Every structure is written in structure tokens, then in C-alpha cells.
XYZ file of C-alpha atoms in Angstrom:
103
model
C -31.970 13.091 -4.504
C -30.552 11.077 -1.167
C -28.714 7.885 -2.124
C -27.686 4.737 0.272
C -24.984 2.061 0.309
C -26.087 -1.303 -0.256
C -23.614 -4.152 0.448
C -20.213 -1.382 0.666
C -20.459 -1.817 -3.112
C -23.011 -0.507 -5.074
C -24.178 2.889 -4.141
C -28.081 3.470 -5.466
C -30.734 5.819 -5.346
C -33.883 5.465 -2.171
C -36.397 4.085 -5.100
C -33.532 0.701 -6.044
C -32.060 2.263 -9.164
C -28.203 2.007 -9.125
C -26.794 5.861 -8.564
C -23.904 4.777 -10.654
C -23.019 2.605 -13.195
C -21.180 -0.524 -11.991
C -18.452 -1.700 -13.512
C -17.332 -4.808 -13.171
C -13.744 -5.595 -12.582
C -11.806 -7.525 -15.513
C -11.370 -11.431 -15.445
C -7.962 -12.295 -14.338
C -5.920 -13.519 -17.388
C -5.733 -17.480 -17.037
C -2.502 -18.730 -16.064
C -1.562 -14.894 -14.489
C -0.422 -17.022 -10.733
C 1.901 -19.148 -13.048
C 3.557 -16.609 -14.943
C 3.730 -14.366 -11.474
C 6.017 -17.453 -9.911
C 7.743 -17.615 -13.389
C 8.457 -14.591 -13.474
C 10.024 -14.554 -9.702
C 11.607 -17.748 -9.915
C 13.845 -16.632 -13.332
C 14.167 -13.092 -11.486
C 16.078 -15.036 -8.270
C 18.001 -17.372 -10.738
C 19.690 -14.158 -12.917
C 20.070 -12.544 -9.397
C 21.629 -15.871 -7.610
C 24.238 -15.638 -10.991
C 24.959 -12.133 -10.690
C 25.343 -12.383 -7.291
C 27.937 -15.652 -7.426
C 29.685 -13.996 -9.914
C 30.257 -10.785 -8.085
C 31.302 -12.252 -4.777
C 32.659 -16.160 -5.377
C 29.782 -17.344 -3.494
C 31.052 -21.067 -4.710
C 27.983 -22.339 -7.271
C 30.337 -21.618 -10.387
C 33.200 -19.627 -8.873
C 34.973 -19.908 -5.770
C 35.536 -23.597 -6.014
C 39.196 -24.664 -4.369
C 40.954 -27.995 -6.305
C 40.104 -30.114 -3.407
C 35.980 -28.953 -3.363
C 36.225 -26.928 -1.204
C 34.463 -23.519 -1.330
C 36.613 -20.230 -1.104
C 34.030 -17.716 -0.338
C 34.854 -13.846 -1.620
C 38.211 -15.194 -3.352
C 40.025 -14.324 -6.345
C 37.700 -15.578 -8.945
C 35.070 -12.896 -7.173
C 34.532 -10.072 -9.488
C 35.130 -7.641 -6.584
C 38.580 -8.993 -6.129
C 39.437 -8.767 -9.481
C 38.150 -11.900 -11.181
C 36.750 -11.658 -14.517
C 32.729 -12.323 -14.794
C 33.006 -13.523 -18.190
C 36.281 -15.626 -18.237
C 34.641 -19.587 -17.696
C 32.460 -18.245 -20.494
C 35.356 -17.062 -22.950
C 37.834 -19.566 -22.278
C 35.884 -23.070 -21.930
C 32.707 -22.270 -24.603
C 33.811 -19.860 -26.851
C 37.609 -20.126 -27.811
C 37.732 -23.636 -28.104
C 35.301 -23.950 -31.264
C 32.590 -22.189 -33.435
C 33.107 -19.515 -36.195
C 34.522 -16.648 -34.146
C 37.449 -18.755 -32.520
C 40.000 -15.901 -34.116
C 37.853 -12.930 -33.356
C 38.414 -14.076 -29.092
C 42.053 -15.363 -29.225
């Protein structure tokens, strides 16, 4: 039995019958370009936070009195600033049920 492409697709027998069974490829799931960018966009905004964090990059750390930006300063976490200190001494100590457990 000699078969034959047809289109780079579908390979089929010399008398028209398919050769093998075609399967055809799933729909994409609706929405799957949104959620794709989602997906991205929350991935760079974690990263952009870890990042500031760990080097004073001067979104939320690295800021001087004045405004000014003091790039890779103390408030980096590679220089010995604490990643978690804004968090524990502005939100959490100052109210809320578990004002004891962080003091």
C-alpha cells in the first residue's frame, strides 16, 4: 500500500482514504492570552518587590529624608536591612490581635 501527502497535513492512501486518523488539535481555552499576560504581569510585580527589597532600588526602600533615592543603601537586604521591617513596624505592631505576640 503506497500513501501520499496531501496539504503537509493529512497523510492518505492513493484511492483518497485518510492513512491515519486525524486528530484535531484542542480549542484554545477562552481567555488563555489574558491569563498568559496575567500571569506575567503579577510574575514581574513579585519579582520588581523582591528585587527592591534585596538591593534598595528606591520604590519602597532606599528613600533619603529629602526624596532622594539611595540606591544599594542600608535599608538593602544585602547590606543588612531587614526585608520585613516596614511590614512589622508600621502594619502589624501598631494594632490588630497579635500586637503582644510582635513587640
Amino acid at each position: 500500500m503506497t500513501t501520499g501527502v496531501i496539504d503537509g497535513k493529512t497523510e492518505v492512501n492513493l484511492d483518497g482514504r485518510p492513512a491515519v486518523e486525524v486528530v484535531r488539535e484542542p480549542e484554545a481555552v477562552k481567555g488563555a492570552r489574558f491569563w498568559g499576560v496575567l500571569r506575567i504581569a503579577m510574575g514581574t510585580t513579585f519579582l520588581w518587590a523582591f528585587l527592591d527589597k534585596a538591593f534598595g532600588l528606591g520604590f519602597s526602600t532606599g528613600r533619603l529624608e529629602n526624596g532622594g533615592i539611595d540606591f544599594f543603601g542600608p535599608d538593602a537586604w544585602i547590606n543588612g536591612g531587614s526585608p520585613t521591617d516596614g511590614v512589622l513596624q508600621f502594619a502589624v505592631h501598631t494594632k490588630g490581635f497579635l500586637v503582644d505576640f510582635y513587640q
